[in-house]
Tab-separated table of C-alpha atoms in Angstrom:
chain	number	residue	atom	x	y	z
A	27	UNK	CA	-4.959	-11.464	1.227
A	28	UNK	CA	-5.243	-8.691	4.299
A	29	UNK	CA	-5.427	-6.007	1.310
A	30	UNK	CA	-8.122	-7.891	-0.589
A	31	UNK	CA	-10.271	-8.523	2.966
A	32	UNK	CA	-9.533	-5.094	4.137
A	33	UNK	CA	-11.157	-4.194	0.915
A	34	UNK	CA	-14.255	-6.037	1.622
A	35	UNK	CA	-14.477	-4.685	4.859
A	36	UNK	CA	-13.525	-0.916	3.691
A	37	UNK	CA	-16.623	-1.756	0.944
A	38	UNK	CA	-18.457	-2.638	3.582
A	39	UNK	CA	-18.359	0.362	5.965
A	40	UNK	CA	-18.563	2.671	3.298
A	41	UNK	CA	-21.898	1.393	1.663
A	42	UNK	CA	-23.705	0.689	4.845
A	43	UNK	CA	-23.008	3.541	7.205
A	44	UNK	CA	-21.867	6.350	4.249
A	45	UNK	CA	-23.940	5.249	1.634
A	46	UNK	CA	-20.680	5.270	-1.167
A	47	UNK	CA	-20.943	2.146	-3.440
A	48	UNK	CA	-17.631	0.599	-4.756
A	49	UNK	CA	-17.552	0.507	-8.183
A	50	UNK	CA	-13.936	-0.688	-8.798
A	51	UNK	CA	-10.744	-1.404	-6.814
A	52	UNK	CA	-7.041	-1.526	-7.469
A	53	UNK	CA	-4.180	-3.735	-5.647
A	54	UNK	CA	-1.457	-1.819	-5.876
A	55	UNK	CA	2.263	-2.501	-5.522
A	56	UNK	CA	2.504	-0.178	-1.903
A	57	UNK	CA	-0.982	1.183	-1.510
A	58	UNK	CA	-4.690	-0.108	-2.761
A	59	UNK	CA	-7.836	2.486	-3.137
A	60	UNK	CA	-11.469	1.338	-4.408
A	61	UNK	CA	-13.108	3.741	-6.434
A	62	UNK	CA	-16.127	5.269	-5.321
A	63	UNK	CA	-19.547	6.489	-7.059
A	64	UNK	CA	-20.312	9.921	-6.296
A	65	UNK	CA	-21.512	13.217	-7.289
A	66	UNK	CA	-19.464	16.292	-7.549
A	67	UNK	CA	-21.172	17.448	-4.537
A	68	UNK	CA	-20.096	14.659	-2.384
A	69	UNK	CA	-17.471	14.675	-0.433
A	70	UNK	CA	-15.096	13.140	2.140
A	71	UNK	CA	-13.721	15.528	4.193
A	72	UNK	CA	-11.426	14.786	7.164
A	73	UNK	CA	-13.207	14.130	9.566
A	74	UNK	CA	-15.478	11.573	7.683
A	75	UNK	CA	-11.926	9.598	6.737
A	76	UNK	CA	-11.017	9.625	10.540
A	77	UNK	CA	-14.761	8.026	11.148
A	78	UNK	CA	-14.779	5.272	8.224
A	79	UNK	CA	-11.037	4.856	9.640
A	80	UNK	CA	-11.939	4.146	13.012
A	81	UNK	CA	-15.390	1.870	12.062
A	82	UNK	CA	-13.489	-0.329	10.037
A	83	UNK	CA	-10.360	-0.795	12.850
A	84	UNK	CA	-13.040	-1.271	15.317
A	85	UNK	CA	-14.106	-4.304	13.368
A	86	UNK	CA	-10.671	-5.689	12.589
A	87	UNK	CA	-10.676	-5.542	17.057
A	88	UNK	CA	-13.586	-7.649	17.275
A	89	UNK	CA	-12.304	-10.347	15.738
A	90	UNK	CA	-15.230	-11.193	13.187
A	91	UNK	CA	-15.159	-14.715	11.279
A	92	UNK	CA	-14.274	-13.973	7.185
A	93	UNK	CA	-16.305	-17.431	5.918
A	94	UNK	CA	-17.160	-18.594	1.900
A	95	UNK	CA	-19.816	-20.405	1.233
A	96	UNK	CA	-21.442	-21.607	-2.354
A	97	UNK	CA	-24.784	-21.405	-3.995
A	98	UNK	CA	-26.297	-22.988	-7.278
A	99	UNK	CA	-26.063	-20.400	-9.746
A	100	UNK	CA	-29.560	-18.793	-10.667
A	101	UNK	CA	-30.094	-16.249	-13.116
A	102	UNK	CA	-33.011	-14.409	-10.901
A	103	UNK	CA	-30.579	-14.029	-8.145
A	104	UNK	CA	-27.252	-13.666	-9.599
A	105	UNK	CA	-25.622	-10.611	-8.390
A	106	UNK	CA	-24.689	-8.224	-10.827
A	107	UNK	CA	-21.076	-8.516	-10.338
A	108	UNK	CA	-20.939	-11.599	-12.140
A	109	UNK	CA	-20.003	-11.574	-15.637
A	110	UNK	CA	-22.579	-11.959	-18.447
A	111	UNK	CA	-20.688	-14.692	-19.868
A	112	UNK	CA	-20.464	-16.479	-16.884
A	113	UNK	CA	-21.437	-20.662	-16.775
A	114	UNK	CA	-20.162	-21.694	-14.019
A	115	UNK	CA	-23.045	-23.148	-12.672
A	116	UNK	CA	-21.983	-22.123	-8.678
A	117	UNK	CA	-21.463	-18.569	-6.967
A	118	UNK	CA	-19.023	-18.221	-4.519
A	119	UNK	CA	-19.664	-15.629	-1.519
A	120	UNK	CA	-17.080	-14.477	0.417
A	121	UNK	CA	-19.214	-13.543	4.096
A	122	UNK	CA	-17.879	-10.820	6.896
A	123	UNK	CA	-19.507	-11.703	10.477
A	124	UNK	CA	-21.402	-14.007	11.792
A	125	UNK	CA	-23.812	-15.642	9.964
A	126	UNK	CA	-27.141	-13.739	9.665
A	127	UNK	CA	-25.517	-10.711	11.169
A	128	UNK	CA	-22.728	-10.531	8.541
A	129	UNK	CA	-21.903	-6.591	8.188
A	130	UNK	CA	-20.918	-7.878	4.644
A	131	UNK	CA	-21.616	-10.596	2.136
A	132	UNK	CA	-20.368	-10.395	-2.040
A	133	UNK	CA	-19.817	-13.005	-4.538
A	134	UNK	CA	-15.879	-13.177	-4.974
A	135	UNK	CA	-13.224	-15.915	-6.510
A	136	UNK	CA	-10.701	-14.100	-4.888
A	137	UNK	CA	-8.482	-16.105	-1.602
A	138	UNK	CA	-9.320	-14.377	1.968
A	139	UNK	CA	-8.223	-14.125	5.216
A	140	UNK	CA	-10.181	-16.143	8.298
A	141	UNK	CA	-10.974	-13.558	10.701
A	142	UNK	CA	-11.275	-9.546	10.341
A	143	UNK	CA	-8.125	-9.751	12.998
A	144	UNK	CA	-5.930	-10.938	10.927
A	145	UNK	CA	-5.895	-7.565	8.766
A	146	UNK	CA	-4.195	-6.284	12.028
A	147	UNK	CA	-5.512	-2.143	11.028
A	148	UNK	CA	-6.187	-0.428	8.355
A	149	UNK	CA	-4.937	3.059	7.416
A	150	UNK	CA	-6.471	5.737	4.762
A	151	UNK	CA	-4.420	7.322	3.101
A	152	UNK	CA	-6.666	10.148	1.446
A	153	UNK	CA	-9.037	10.410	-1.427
A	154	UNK	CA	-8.407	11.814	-5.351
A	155	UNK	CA	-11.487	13.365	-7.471
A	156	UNK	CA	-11.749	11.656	-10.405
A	157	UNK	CA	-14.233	11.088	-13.954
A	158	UNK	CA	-17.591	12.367	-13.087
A	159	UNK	CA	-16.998	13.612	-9.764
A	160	UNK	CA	-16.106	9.774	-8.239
A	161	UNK	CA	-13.870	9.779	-5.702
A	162	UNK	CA	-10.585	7.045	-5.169
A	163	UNK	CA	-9.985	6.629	-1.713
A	164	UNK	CA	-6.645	4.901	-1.306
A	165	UNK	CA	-5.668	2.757	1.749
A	166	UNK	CA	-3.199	0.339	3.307
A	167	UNK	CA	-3.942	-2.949	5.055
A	168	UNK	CA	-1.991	-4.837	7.926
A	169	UNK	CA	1.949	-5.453	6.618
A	170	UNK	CA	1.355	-2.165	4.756
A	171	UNK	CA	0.591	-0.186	7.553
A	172	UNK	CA	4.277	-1.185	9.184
A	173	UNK	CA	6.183	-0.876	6.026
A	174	UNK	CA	4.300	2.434	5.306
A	175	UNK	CA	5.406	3.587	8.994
A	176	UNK	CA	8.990	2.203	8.243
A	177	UNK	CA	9.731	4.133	5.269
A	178	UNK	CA	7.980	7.358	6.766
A	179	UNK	CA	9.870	7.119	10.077
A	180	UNK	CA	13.389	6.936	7.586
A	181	UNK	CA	12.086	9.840	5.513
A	182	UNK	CA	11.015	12.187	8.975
A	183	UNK	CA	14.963	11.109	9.672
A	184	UNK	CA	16.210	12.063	6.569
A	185	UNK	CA	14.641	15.262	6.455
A	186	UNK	CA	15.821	16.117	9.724
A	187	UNK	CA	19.236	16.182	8.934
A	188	UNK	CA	18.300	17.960	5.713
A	189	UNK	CA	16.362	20.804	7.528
A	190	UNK	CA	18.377	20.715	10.736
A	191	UNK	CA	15.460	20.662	12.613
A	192	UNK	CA	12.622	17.601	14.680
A	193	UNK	CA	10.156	15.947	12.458
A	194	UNK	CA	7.187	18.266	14.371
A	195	UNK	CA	8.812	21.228	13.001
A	196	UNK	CA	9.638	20.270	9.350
A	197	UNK	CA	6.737	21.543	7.650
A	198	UNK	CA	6.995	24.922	8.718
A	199	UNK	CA	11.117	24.270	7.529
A	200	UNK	CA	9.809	23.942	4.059
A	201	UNK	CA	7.503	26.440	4.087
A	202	UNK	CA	10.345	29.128	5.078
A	203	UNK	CA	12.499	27.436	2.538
A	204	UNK	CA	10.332	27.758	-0.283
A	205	UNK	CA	9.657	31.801	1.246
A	206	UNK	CA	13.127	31.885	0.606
A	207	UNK	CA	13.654	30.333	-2.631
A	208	UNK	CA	10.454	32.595	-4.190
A	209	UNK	CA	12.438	35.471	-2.793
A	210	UNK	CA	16.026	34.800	-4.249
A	211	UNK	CA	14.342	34.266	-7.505
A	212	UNK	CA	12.843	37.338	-7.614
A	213	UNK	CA	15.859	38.857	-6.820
A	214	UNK	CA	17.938	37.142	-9.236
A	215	UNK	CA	15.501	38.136	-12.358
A	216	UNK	CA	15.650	41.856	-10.944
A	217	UNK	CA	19.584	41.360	-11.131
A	218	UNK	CA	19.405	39.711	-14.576
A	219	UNK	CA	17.260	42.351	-15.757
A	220	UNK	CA	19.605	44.947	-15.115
A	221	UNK	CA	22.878	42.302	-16.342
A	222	UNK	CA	21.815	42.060	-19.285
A	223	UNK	CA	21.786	45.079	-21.100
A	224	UNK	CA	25.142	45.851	-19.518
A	225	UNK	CA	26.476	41.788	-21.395
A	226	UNK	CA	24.697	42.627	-24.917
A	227	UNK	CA	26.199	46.332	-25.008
A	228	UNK	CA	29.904	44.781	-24.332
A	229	UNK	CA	28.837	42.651	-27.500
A	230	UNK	CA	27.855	45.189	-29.253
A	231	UNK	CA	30.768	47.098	-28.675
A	232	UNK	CA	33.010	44.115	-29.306
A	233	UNK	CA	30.969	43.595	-32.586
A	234	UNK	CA	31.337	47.217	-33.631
A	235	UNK	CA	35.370	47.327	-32.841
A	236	UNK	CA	36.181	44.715	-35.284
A	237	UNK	CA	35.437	47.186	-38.578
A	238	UNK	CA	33.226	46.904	-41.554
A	239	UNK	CA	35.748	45.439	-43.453
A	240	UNK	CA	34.920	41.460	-43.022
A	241	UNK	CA	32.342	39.744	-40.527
A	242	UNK	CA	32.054	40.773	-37.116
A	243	UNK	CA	31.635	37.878	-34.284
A	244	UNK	CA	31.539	36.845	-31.179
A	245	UNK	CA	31.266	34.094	-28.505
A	246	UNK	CA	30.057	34.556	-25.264
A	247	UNK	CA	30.012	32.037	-22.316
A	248	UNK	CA	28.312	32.537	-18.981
A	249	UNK	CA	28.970	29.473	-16.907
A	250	UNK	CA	26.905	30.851	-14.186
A	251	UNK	CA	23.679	31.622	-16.469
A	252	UNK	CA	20.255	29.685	-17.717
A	253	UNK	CA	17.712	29.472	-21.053
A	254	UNK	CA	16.599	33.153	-20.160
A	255	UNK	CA	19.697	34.685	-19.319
A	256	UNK	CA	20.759	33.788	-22.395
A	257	UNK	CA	17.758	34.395	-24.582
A	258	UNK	CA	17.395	38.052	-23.001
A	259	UNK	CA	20.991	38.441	-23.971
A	260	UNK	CA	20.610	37.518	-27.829
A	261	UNK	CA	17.168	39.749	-27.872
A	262	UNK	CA	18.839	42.654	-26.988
A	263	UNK	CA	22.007	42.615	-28.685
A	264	UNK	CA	19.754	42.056	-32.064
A	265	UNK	CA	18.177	45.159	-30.921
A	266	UNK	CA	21.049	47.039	-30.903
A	267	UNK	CA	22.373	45.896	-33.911
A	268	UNK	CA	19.646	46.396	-35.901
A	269	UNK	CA	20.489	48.236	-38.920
A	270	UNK	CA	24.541	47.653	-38.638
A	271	UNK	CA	26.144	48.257	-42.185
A	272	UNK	CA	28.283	44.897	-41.872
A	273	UNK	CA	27.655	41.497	-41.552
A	274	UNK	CA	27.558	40.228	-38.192
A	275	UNK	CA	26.882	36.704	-36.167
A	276	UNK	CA	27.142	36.012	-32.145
A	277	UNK	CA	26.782	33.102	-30.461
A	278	UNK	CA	25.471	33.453	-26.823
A	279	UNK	CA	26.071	30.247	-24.512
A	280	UNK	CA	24.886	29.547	-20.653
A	281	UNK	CA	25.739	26.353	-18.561
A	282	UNK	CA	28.773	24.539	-17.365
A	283	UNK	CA	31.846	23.474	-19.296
A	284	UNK	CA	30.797	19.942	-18.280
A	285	UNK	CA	26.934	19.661	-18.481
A	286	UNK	CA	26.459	22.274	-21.103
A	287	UNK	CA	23.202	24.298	-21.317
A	288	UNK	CA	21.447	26.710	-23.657
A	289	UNK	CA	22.616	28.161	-26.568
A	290	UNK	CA	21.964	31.621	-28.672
A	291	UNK	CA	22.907	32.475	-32.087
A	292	UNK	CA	21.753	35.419	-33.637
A	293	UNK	CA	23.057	37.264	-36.608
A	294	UNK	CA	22.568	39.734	-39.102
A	295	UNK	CA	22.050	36.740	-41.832
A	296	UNK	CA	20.288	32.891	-41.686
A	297	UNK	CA	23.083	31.320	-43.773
A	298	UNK	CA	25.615	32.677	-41.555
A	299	UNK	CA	23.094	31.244	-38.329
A	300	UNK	CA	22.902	28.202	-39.907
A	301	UNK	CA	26.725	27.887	-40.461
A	302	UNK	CA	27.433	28.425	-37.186
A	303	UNK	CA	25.063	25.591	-35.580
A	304	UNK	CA	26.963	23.332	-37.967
A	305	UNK	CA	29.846	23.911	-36.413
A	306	UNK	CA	28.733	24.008	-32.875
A	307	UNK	CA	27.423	20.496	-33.458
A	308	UNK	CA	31.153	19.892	-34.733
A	309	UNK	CA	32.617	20.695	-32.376
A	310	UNK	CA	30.003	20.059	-29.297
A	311	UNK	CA	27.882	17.131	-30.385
A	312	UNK	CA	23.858	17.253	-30.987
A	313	UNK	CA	22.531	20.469	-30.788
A	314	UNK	CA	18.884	20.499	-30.601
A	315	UNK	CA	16.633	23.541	-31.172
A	316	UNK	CA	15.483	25.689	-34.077
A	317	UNK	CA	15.078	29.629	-35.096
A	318	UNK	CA	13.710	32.185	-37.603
A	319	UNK	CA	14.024	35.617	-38.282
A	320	UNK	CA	17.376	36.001	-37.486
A	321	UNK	CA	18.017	34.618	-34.040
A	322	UNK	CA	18.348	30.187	-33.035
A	323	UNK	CA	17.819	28.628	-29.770
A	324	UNK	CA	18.993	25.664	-28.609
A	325	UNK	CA	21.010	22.783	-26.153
A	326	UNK	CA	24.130	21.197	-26.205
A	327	UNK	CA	25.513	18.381	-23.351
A	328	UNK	CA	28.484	19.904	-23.336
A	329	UNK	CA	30.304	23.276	-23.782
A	330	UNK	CA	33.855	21.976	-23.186
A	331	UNK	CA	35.198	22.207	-26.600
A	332	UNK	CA	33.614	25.714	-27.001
A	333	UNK	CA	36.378	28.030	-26.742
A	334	UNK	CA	37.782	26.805	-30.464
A	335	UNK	CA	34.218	27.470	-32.193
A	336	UNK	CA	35.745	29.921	-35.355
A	337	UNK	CA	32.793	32.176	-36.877
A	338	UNK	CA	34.731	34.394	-38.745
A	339	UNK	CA	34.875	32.115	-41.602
A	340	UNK	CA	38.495	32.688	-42.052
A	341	UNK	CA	41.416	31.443	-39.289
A	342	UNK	CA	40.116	29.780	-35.898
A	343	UNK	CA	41.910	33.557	-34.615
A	344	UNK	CA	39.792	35.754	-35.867
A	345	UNK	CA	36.456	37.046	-34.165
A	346	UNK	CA	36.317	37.774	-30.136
A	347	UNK	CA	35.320	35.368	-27.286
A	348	UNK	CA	34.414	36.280	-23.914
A	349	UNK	CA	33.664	33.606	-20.822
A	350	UNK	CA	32.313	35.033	-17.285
């Protein structure tokens, strides 16, 4: 009930001193908003939230009576928030104040609290853009408010210990971490960028070493590596392949032993591709992804059982394998 009187009252303030009519509103399972009818141009900026905020709080002080009353239904005065279908032959009004100063007054079925002090405070909790430029302005009611503060109060602690630092200074925690993070990543793609032509020339050479005399292979596992570590791997050892005189197929793998990752294959021929995903999924489980043109790309769970893949199409010993 405080949510659904809170909403009244939130209603209330809005349409009388901001001039925002309620079109809709939603109970939700932690935090309600009603749905207001705007243009794009409106707007509620901070300092309007803290206003509305503080009006509706001021009421919830005062202590106002929350009284229903019933009228004889009549068509001529029946307020458009009544269904069309709608024979009830009484409409309910659910009344905020005192009587003939009520700050609010709507026909409503719903249960209610007695007095505007029994909603204890209300809290906004900011306001989404929506359809057509309407805004949803979401907020929390009495009970809310505490169990709202609760879990906030055991996240600030939380994130203390995480960021070794007060609850006043976390943001600015964050912000450095995420400096930080934007930074190593650039770094690492510089380093992969210069790794990888140095992994898909070893290939090559590996490749290369093995004659012309049957088909050339090789398995390489970076436990330490990701999708585009690997992909940039398989896209430049095709390069430098291209136009070998002997049949060749490599299959490029990044991710743990235990939680698996991505996978390249690339070769000079799709049967031989095609071959070798069949027996990856042999011998790792499900592999899902797809390929053309000489070159697949996929996942598998699990790269544990990847050291006895056998490309060569002869004895599990032939071929090379390499793990970093």
């Amino acid at each position: 009930m405080q949510q659904h009187s809170g909403q009244h009252l939130l209603s209330a303030v809005l349409r009388k001193d901001w001039g925002l009519e309620t079109v809709s509103w939603n109970l939700g399972a932690t935090v309600s908003h009603v749905e207001l009818k705007a243009s794009k141009e409106q707007a509620l900026p901070q300092g309007s939230l803290d206003a509305i905020e503080s009006k509706c709080n001021d009421v919830i002080f005062e202590a106002l009576p929350i009284s229903t009353s019933v009228v004889e239904q009549v068509a001529a005065t029946c307020p458009s928030s009544v269904p069309g279908d709608y024979v009830g032959g009484v409409i309910r009004h659910v009344e905020i104040g005192v009587a003939g100063a009520a700050i609010d007054r709507n026909a409503c079925c719903g249960t209610h609290l007695e007095s505007t002090a029994q909603m204890q405070v209300l809290k906004l909790a900011g306001v989404d853009r929506i359809r057509g430029g309407n805004m949803r302005l979401f907020f929390y009611v009495g009970t809310r408010v505490r169990e709202y503060a609760e879990a906030s109060l055991v996240r600030d602690r939380r994130l203390a210990g995480l960021l070794s630092c007060p609850p006043e200074s976390q943001c600015e925690a964050v912000e450095r971490s995420i400096k930080q993070a934007k930074a190593s990543l650039k770094a690492l793609k510089s380093l992969r960028g210069q790794l990888v032509p140095l992994v898909a020339h070893d290939l090559r050479n590996q490749l290369v070493a093995q004659g012309v005399s049957r088909r050339q292979t090789t398995v390489y596992h970076c436990e330490d590596g990701d999708g585009p570590f690997a992909s940039s791997v398989g896209s430049e050892l095709a390069k430098l392949m291209m136009g070998a005189n002997s049949e060749w197929l490599a299959v490029i793998a990044s991710g743990s032993k235990s939680d698996g990752g991505a996978l390249v294959v690339v070769g000079s021929k799709e049967a031989s591709i095609t071959e070798a995903v069949e027996r990856l999924t042999l011998l790792l489980g499900p592999c899902k992804g797809g390929g053309s043109h000489g070159a697949w790309r996929g996942k598998a769970a699990s790269f544990a059982q990847l050291s006895k893949l056998d490309l060569s199409g002869q004895s599990p010993a032939a071929g090379s394998s390499s793990v970093i």
